[in-house]
Structures are given as C-alpha cells and as structure tokens.
Coordinates of C-alpha atoms and ligand atoms in Angstrom, one line a residue:
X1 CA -12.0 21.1 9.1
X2 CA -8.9 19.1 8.8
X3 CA -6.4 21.3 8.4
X4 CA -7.8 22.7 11.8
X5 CA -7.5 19.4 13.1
X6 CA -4.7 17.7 12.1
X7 CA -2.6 17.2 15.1
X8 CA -4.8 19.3 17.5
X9 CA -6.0 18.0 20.6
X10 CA -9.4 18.9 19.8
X11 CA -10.0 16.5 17.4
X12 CA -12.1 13.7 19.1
X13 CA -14.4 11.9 18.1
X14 CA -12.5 11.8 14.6
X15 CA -14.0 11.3 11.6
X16 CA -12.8 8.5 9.7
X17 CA -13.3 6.9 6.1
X18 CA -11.8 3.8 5.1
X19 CA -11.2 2.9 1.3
X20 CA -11.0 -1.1 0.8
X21 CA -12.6 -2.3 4.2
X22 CA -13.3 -5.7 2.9
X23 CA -9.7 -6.4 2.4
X24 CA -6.7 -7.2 4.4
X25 CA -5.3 -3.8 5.5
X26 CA -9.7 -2.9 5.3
X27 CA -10.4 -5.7 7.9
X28 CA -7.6 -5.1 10.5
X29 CA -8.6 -1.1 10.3
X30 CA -12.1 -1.8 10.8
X31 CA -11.1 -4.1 13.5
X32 CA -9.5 -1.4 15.5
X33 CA -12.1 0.9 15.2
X34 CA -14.6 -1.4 16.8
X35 CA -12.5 -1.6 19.7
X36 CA -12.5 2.2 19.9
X37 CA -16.0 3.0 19.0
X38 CA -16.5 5.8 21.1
X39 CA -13.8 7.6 19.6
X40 CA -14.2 7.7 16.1
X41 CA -17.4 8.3 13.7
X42 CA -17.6 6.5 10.6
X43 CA -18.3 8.1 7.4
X44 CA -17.6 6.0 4.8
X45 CA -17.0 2.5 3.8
X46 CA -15.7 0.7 0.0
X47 CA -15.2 -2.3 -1.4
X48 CA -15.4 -3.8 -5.1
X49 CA -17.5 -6.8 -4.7
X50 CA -17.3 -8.5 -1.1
X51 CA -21.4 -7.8 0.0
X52 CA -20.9 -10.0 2.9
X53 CA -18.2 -8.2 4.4
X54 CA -19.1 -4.8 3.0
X55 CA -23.1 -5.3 5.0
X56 CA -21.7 -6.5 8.1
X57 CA -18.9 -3.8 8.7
X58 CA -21.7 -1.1 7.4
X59 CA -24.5 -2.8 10.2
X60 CA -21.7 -2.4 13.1
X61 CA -20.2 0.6 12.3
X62 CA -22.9 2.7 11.1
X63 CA -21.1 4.4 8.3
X64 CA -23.1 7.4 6.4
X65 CA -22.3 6.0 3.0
X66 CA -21.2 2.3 1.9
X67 CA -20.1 1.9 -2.0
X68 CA -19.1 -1.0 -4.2
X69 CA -17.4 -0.5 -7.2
X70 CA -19.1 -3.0 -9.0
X71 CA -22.3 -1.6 -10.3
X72 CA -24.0 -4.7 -11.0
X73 CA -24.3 -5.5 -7.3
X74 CA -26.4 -2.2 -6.2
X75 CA -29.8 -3.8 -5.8
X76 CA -28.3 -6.8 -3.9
X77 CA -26.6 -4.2 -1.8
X78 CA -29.2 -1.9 -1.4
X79 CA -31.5 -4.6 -0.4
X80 CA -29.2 -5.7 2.1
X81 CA -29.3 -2.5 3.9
X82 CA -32.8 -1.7 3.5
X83 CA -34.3 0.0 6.4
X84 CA -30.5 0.5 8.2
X85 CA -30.7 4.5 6.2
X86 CA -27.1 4.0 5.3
X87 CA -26.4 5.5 1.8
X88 CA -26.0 3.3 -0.6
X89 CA -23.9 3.1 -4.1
X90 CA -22.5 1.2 -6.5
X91 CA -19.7 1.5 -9.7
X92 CA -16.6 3.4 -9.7
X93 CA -17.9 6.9 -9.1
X94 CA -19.2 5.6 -6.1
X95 CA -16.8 4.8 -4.6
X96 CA -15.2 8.2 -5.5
X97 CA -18.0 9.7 -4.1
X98 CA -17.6 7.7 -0.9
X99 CA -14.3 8.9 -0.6
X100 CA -15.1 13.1 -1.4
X101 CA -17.2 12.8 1.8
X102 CA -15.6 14.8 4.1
X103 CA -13.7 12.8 6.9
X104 CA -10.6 14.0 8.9
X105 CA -8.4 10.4 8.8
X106 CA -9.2 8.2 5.6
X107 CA -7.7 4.7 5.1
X108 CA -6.2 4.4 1.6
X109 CA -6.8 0.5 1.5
X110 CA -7.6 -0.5 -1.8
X111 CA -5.3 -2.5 -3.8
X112 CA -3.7 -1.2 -7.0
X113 CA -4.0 1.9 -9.0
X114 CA -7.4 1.2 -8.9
X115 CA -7.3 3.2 -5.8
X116 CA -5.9 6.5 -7.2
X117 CA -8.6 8.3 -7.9
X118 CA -10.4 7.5 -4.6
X119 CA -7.3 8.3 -2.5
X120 CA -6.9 11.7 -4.3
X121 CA -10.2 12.4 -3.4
X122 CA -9.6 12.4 -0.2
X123 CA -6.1 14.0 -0.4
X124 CA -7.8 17.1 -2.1
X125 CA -10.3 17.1 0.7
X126 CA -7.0 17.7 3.1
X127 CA -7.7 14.4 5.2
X128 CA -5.1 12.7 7.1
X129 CA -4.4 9.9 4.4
X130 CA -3.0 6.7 6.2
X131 CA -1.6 5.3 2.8
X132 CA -1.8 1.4 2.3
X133 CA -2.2 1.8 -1.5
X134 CA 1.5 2.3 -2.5
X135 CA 0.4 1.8 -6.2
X136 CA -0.8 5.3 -6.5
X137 CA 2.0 6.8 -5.1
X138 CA 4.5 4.9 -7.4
X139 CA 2.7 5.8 -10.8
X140 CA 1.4 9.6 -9.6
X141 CA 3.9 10.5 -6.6
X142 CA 5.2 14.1 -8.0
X143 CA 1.5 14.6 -9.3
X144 CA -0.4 13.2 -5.4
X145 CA 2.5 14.7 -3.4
X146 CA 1.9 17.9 -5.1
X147 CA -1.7 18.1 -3.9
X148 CA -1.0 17.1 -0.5
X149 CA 1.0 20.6 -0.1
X150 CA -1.5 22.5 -2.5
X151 CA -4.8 20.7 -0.4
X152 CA -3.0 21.1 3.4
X153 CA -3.6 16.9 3.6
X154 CA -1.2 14.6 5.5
X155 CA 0.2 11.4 3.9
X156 CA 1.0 8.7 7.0
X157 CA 2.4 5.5 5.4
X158 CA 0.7 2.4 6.5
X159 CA 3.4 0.3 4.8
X160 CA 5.4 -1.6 8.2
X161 CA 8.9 -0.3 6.8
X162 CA 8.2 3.1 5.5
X163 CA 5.7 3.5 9.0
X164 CA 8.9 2.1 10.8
X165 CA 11.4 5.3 8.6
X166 CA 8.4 7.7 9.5
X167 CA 8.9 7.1 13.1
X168 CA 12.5 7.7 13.3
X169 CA 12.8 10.4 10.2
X170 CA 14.6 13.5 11.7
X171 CA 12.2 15.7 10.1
X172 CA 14.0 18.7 11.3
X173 CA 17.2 17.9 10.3
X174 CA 16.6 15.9 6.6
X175 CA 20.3 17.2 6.1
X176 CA 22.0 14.3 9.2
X177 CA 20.4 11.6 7.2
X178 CA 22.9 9.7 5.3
X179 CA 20.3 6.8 4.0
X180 CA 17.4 4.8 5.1
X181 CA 17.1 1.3 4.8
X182 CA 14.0 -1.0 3.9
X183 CA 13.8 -4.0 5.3
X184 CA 12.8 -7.2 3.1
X185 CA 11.3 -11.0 4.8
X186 CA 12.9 -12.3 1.3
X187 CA 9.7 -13.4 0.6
X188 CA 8.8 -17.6 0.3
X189 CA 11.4 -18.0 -2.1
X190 CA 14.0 -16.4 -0.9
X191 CA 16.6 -19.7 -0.9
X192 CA 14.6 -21.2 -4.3
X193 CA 16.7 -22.2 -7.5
X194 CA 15.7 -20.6 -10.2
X195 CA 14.5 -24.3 -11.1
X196 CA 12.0 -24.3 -8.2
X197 CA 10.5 -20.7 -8.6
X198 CA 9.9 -21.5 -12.2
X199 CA 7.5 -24.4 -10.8
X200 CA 5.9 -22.7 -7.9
X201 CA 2.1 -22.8 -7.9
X202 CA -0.2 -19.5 -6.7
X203 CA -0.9 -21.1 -3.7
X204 CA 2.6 -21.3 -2.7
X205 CA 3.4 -17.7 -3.3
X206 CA 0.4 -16.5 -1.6
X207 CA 1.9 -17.7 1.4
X208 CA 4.0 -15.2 3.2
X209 CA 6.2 -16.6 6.2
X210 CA 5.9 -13.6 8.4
X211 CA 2.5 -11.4 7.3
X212 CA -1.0 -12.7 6.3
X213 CA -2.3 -9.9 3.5
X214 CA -4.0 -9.9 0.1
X215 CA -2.9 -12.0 -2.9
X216 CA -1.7 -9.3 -5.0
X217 CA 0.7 -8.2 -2.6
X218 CA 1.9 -11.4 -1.4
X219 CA 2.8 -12.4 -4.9
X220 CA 4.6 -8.9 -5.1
X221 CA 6.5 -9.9 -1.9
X222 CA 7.4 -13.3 -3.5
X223 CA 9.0 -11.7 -6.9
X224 CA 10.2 -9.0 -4.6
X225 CA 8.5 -6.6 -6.8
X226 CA 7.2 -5.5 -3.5
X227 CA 10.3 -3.4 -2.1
X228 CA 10.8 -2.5 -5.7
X229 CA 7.9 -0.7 -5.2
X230 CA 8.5 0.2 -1.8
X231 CA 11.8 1.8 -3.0
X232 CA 9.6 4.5 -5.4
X233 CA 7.2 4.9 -2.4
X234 CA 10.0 5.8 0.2
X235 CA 10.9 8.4 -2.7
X236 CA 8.1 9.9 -3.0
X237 CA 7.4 9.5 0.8
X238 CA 10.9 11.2 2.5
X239 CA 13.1 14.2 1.9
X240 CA 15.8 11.8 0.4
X241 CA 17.4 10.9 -2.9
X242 CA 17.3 7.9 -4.9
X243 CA 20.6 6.9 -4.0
X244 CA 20.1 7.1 0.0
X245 CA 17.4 4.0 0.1
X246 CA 19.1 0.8 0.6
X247 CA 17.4 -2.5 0.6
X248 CA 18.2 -5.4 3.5
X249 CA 17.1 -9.0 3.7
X250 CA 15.7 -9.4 7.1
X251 CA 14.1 -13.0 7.0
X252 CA 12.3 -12.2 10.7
X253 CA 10.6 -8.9 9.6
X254 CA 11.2 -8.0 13.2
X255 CA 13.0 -4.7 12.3
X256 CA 10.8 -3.0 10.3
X257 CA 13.2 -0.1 9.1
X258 CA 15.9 1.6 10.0
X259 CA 17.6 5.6 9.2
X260 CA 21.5 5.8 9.3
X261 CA 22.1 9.3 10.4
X262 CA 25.7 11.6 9.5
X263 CA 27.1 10.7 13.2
X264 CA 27.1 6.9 12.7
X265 CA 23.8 6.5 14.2
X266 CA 21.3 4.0 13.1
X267 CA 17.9 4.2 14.5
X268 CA 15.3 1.4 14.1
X269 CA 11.5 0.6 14.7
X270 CA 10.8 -3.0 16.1
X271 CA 7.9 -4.7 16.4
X272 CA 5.9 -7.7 16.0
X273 CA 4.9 -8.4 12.0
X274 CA 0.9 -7.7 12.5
X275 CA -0.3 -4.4 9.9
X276 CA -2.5 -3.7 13.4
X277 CA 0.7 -1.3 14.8
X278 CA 1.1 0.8 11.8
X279 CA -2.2 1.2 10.9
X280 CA -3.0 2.3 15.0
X281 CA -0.4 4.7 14.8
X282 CA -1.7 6.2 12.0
X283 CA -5.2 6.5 13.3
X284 CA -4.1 7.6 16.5
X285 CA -1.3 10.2 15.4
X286 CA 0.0 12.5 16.4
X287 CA -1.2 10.5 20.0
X288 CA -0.8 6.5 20.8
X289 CA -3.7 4.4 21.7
X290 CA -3.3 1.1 23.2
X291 CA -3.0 -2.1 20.9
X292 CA -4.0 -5.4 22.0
X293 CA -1.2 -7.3 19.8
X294 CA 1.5 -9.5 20.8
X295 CA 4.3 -7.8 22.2
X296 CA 8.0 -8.1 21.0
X297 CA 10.1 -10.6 23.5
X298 CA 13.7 -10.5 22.1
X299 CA 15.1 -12.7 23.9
X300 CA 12.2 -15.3 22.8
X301 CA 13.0 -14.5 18.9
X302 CA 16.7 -15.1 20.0
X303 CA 18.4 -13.8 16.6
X304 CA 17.8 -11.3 14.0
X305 CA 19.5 -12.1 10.7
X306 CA 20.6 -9.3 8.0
X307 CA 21.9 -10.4 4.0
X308 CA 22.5 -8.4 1.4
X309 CA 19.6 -8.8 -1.4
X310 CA 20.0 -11.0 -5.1
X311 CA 19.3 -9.0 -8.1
X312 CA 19.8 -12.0 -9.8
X313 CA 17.5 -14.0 -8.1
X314 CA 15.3 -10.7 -7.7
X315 CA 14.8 -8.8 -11.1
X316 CA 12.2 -7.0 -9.6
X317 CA 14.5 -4.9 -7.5
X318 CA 16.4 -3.9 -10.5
X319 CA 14.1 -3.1 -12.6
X320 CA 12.2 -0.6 -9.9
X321 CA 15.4 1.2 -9.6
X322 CA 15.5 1.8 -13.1
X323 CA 11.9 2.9 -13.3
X324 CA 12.8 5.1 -10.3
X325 CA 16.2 6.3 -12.3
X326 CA 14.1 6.8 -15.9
X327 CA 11.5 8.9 -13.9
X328 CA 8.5 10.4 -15.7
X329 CA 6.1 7.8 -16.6
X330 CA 7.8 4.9 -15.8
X331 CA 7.2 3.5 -12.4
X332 CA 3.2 4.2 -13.7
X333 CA 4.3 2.0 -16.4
X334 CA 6.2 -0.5 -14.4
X335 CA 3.3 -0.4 -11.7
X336 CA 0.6 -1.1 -14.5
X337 CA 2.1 -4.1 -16.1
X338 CA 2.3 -5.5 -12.6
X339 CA -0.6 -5.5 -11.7
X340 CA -1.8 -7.3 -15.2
X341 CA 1.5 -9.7 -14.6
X342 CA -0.1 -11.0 -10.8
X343 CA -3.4 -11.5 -12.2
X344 CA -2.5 -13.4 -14.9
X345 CA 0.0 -15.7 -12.6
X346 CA -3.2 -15.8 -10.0
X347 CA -5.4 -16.9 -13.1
X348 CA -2.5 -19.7 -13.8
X349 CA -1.9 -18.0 -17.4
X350 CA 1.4 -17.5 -16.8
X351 CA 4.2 -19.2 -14.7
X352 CA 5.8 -17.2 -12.5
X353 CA 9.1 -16.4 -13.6
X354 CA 7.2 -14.8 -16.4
X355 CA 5.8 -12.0 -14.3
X356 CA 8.7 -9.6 -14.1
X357 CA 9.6 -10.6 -18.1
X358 CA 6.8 -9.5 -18.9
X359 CA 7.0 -6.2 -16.9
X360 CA 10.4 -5.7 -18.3
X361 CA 8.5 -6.1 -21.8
X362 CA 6.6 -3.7 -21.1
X363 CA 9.0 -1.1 -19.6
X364 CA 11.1 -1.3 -22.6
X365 CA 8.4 -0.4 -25.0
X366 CA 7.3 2.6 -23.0
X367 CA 9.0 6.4 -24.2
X368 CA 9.7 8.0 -21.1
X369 CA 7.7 10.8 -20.8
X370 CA 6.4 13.3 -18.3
X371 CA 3.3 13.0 -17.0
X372 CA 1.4 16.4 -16.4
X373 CA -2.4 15.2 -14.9
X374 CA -3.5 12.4 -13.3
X375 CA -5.8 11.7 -16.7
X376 CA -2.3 11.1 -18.6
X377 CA -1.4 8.8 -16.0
X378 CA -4.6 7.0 -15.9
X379 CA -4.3 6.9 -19.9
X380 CA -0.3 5.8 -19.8
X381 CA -1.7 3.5 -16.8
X382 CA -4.5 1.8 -19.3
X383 CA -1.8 1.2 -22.5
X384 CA 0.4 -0.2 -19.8
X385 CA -2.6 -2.9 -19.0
X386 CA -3.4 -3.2 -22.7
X387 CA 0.6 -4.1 -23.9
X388 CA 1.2 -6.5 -20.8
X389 CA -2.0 -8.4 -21.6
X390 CA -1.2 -8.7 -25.3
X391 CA 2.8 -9.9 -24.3
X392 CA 0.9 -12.2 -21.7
X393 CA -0.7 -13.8 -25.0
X394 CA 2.1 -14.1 -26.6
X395 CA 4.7 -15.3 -23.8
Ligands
NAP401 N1 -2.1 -6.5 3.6 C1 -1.1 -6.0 4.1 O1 -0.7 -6.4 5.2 C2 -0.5 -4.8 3.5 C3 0.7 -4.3 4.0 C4 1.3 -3.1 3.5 C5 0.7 -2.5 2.4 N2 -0.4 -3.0 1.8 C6 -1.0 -2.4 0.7 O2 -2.4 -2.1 1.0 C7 -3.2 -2.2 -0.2 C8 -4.3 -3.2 0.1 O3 -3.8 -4.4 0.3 P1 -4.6 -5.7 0.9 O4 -3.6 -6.7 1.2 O5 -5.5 -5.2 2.0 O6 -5.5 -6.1 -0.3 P2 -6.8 -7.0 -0.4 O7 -6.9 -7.8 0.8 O8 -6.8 -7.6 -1.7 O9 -8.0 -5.9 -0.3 C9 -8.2 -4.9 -1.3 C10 -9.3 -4.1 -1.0 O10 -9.6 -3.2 -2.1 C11 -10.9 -3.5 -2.7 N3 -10.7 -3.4 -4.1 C12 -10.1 -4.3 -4.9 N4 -10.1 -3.9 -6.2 C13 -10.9 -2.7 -6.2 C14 -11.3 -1.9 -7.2 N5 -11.1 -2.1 -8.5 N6 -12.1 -0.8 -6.9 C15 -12.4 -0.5 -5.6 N7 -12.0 -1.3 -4.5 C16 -11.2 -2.4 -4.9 C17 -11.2 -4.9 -2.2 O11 -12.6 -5.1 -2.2 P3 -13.2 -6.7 -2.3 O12 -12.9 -7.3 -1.0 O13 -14.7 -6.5 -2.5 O14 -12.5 -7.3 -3.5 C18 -10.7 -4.9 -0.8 O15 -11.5 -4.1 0.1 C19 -2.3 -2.6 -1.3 O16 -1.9 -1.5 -2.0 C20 -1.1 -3.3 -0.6 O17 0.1 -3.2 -1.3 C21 -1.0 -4.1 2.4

C-alpha cells in the first residue's frame, strides 16, 4: 500500500497508527484526529500502563488493536473493552504487534529507546513514520535509516526544529546548504549558577517555560541533553555533515529552525510553541489541513532574542558532539545512560548535576564499536543501562 500512497492524492481516508497515545506527543495526535475523524481510520493504539487514557482514546477512536506493554494489566484491560471487539494485548510484543499492523502514517510517540523496536516495525512495513521518538534514531540511525531506503518508508520528524529544517531543506539542491541551525528555549535554567542547578528539585525541571511535554524530555531540555540529542537526530535526519549543524539559544522558541543556504540566505519556520503544528503537518503531508492553534502575532511577541550556547554551563552539548564525532556505538551508549540518568534524578536518587556525570561515566567506559543489527544495539543499549545504574550507586 504505502509506497503507492505516499504522497498520492488518492490516499484518503488514511490509515493511521499511533505509538505512545497516552502521552504528550500521543494526546495532542489523538486530539487532531478527533477533529478530523472522517478522514483518517485508526488502526492501532499503545501505551505502557495508562488504562484510563489507553480505554478512552480506544472507545472514541475505534482502533482495530489497542496494546499495553505492561503484561500484568491485560485482564484489567481486556475487561475494559469487553463487548467494544477491539483487539486487545498486553507486554512488549504487543505492542510490536500493534505497530506491524499495517497502517499508511504511524506516530512514533513513545519515549526512549524503548520505542525502537516498535517504530522499526513500522518503518519495515514502509509507513510514513512521523518520528517523535528521537531516541531510536540517535542509538540506531545508520541501522533505521538504512531500512527506510531498503522498506520504501518515509521518516517526517515531529521534533518542532528538525520539522521547522524539513520545511525549508532544499532537498534538490543539498549541495547550497552551508549549515542548519537548531534552535534551543535554553531550558529553565538557562541563567542558573552552577550553585542553583546543583539544588534544583524534579519539579522545577519539569517545568519548561515555552512547551508542556513528558518528564523525561523536559528534564533533557533542562540539562540541554535535549539538543544534544537533537544534534545526532538532525544527522541522521538531513543530507548534511556533522560540522554544518549549529546550535542557537532562542529563549522564545518562536523560530523553530533555520537553513543558511551558499548565497547568504537564511530561511526559517515560525510558529507558535504548540507540538499540534508539526505533528499536523506530518499527518497531513504532503497536503495542509487546517489547525485550530493560536496564530503567530509578531508584533504582540515584540522581540525575538538569539545567544550563543554555554558548554560550560551545558555539558550535555559537548558531550553529544563527541558521541556524534566517536560514531559507532556511542550515541546508543550516550542515549542509554540517559535515559537511566533522568529516571534516577525523577526518583530523587541523584541530584541533578549528576545526570550528565554520570553519562560521561558511562561514555568513557564504552569501546567504540560498530554496531551491525539492531540486536547489538539493543545488547550495547542494555550494558549501557546496567553501568549507569551501578555508577548511579556509587555517585
Ligand atoms: N512532548 C513533546 O512536546 C515532544 C516534542 C518533541 C519530541 N518529543 C519526543 O517524543 C517522544 C514522546 O515524548 P512525550 O513527551 O510524549 O512522552 P510522554 O508524555 O512521557 O509519553 C510517552 C508515551 O510512551 C509510552 N511509553 C512509555 N514507556 C514505554 C514503554 N517502555 N513501552 C511502550 N510504551 C511506553 C507512554 O505510555 P504511558 O502513558 O502508559 O506511560 C506514553 O504513551 C520522546 O521521544 C520525546 O523526546 C516530544
């Protein structure tokens, strides 16, 4: 089907999937479907635990299959949606089986690289993948790039900035681009002391000035481990090298990105900060449906502000660039410990200046090799997770 359909005109109503419903990027997706619902027919829905959620999308939408990744809450689910003949399934391979169902657009929303297998499901399927999860792309990019050429898929990037470069890419002319540049709110602690971000609680890093989104990538945005990762996604995402991806401080998040073309051109994508534009666009594309979200009034805003960004301040931004530099197994290395890092600052094990240390820890221990499946990256992926928890015990 897809490859048939992917930017045809004949492709109403389209099929659609979407991976990690119950969350954020899950939520505002689901949202825009129900305003749509003629258009679109829903396949699948997955979440890891959120019932609640999971049984009330599944009763409006009328997906043909709903999974939860947590086994132990099959009956409760399955008793939930008793009667409604919606599929039903529970533990990992459920969800991957959710996401094998064949759908032309699937939402890659779940967090972490929890959602690698599930999104390369659906990439070896030859959906259009609107990719949330950046975490699969920075530990397996060579390896899920790969298949999207080899299964005829399409990878749309939900992410606002690299959304904002794919709308203003040259495509046809990689060559005039002289660099893109990723935009960065600075996060809550952009002006902190190093003092005051060794205090800050999870409850204050959770809270993002400009976006409202999960907690593990809110804390990413805080350490700025965010547009580190960002940085290895826009590599994997854009006929570009390493050193054409530049990182600016835009405390607005107004601009969402911008590509510097050979003629002294910059062009940029604007909008307001709500995940609702790039996720439509994606859904929508190679077309534009109408969004009811608030529209941009410059003159309102007033004044858009641009600083360079503190490595000091910001490890994380170094350290993704060396990930990016070492290559091989390294951002899945980088990625893993992360992950492990934010839950234990979540959990209040750690304080959380001792995130990135502990990432850089971990880094350092790692040989760099090349990873030739996505099994060795799920097994580097898992030692990652094991040498991050045991530095968390010792730190
Ligand atoms: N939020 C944003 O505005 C935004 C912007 C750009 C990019 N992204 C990226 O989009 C992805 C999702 O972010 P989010 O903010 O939407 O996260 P979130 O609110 O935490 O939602 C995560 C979703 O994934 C599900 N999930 C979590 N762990 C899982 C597991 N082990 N197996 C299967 N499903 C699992 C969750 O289910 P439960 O609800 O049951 O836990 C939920 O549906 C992340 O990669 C993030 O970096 C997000």
């Amino acid at each position: 089907m897809n490859k048939r359909s992917l930017g045809s005109k004949e492709r109403r109503p389209r099929s659609v999937s979407v991976l990690g419903s119950t969350g954020s990027i899950g939520c505002n997706t689901v949202s825009i479907l129900e305003n749509q619902r003629d258009q679109y027919q829903v396949i699948a829905l997955t979440a890891r635990s959120n019932v609640k959620v999971l049984v009330e999308q599944a009763l409006r939408l009328k997906p043909r299959m709903v999974a939860l990744s947590e086994e132990r809450l099959y009956k409760e689910l399955k008793q939930e949606l008793s009667g409604s003949g919606i599929q039903v399934g529970a533990g990992v391979d459920a969800v991957i089986e959710a996401a094998q169902l064949s759908a032309d657009w699937v939402m890659a929303g779940i967090v972490g690289t929890a959602g690698l297998l599930p999104t390369l499901s659906a990439v070896r399927n030859g959906a259009i993948v609107a990719l949330a999860n950046k975490e699969c792309l920075v530990s397996a990019g060579d390896l899920l790039t790969k298949d999207v050429a080899e299964f005829g898929a399409k990878l749309l990037p939900v992410d606002s900035e690299h959304n904002g470069i794919f709308q203003v890419f040259d495509f046809d002319h990689p060559a005039a681009v002289e660099k893109i540049v990723l935009t960065a709110s600075g996060g809550p602690f952009r002006c902190f002391t190093k003092d005051e971000m060794m205090r800050v609680t999870p409850e204050q890093a959770v809270l993002h000035p400009n976006w409202n989104m999960g907690q593990k990538i809110s804390v990413d945005c805080a350490t700025m481990m965010n547009k580190g990762l960002e940085t290895i996604e826009a590599f994997h995402l854009f006929p570009i090298e390493k050193r054409q991806i530049e990182i600016v401080i835009h405390p607005q998040s107004v601009v969402h990105s911008m590509v510097s073309y050979c003629d002294g051109s910059m062009l940029a994508q604007l909008g307001t900060p709500d995940m609702r534009i790039p996720i439509a666009f994606t859904l929508a594309w190679p077309e534009r449906v109408s969004v009811p979200v608030a529209r941009l009034d410059l003159a309102e805003i007033g004044k858009l502000t641009f600083e360079s960004p503190c490595e000091v301040s910001f490890p994380a931004l170094r350290l993704a660039r060396e990930a990016l530099e070492l290559g091989g197994v390294a951002p899945a290395v980088m990625n893993a410990a992360n992950e492990i890092a934010v839950q234990g600052f979540l959990d209040r094990r750690i304080g959380f200046l001792d995130i990135i240390k502990i990432v850089d820890r971990t880094l350092c221990k790692y040989p760099t090799l090349r990873a030739k499946t996505i099994e060795e990256i799920c097994e580097v992926d898992s030692e990652s997770r094991r040498l991050a928890e045991e530095f968390m015990v010792s730190s």
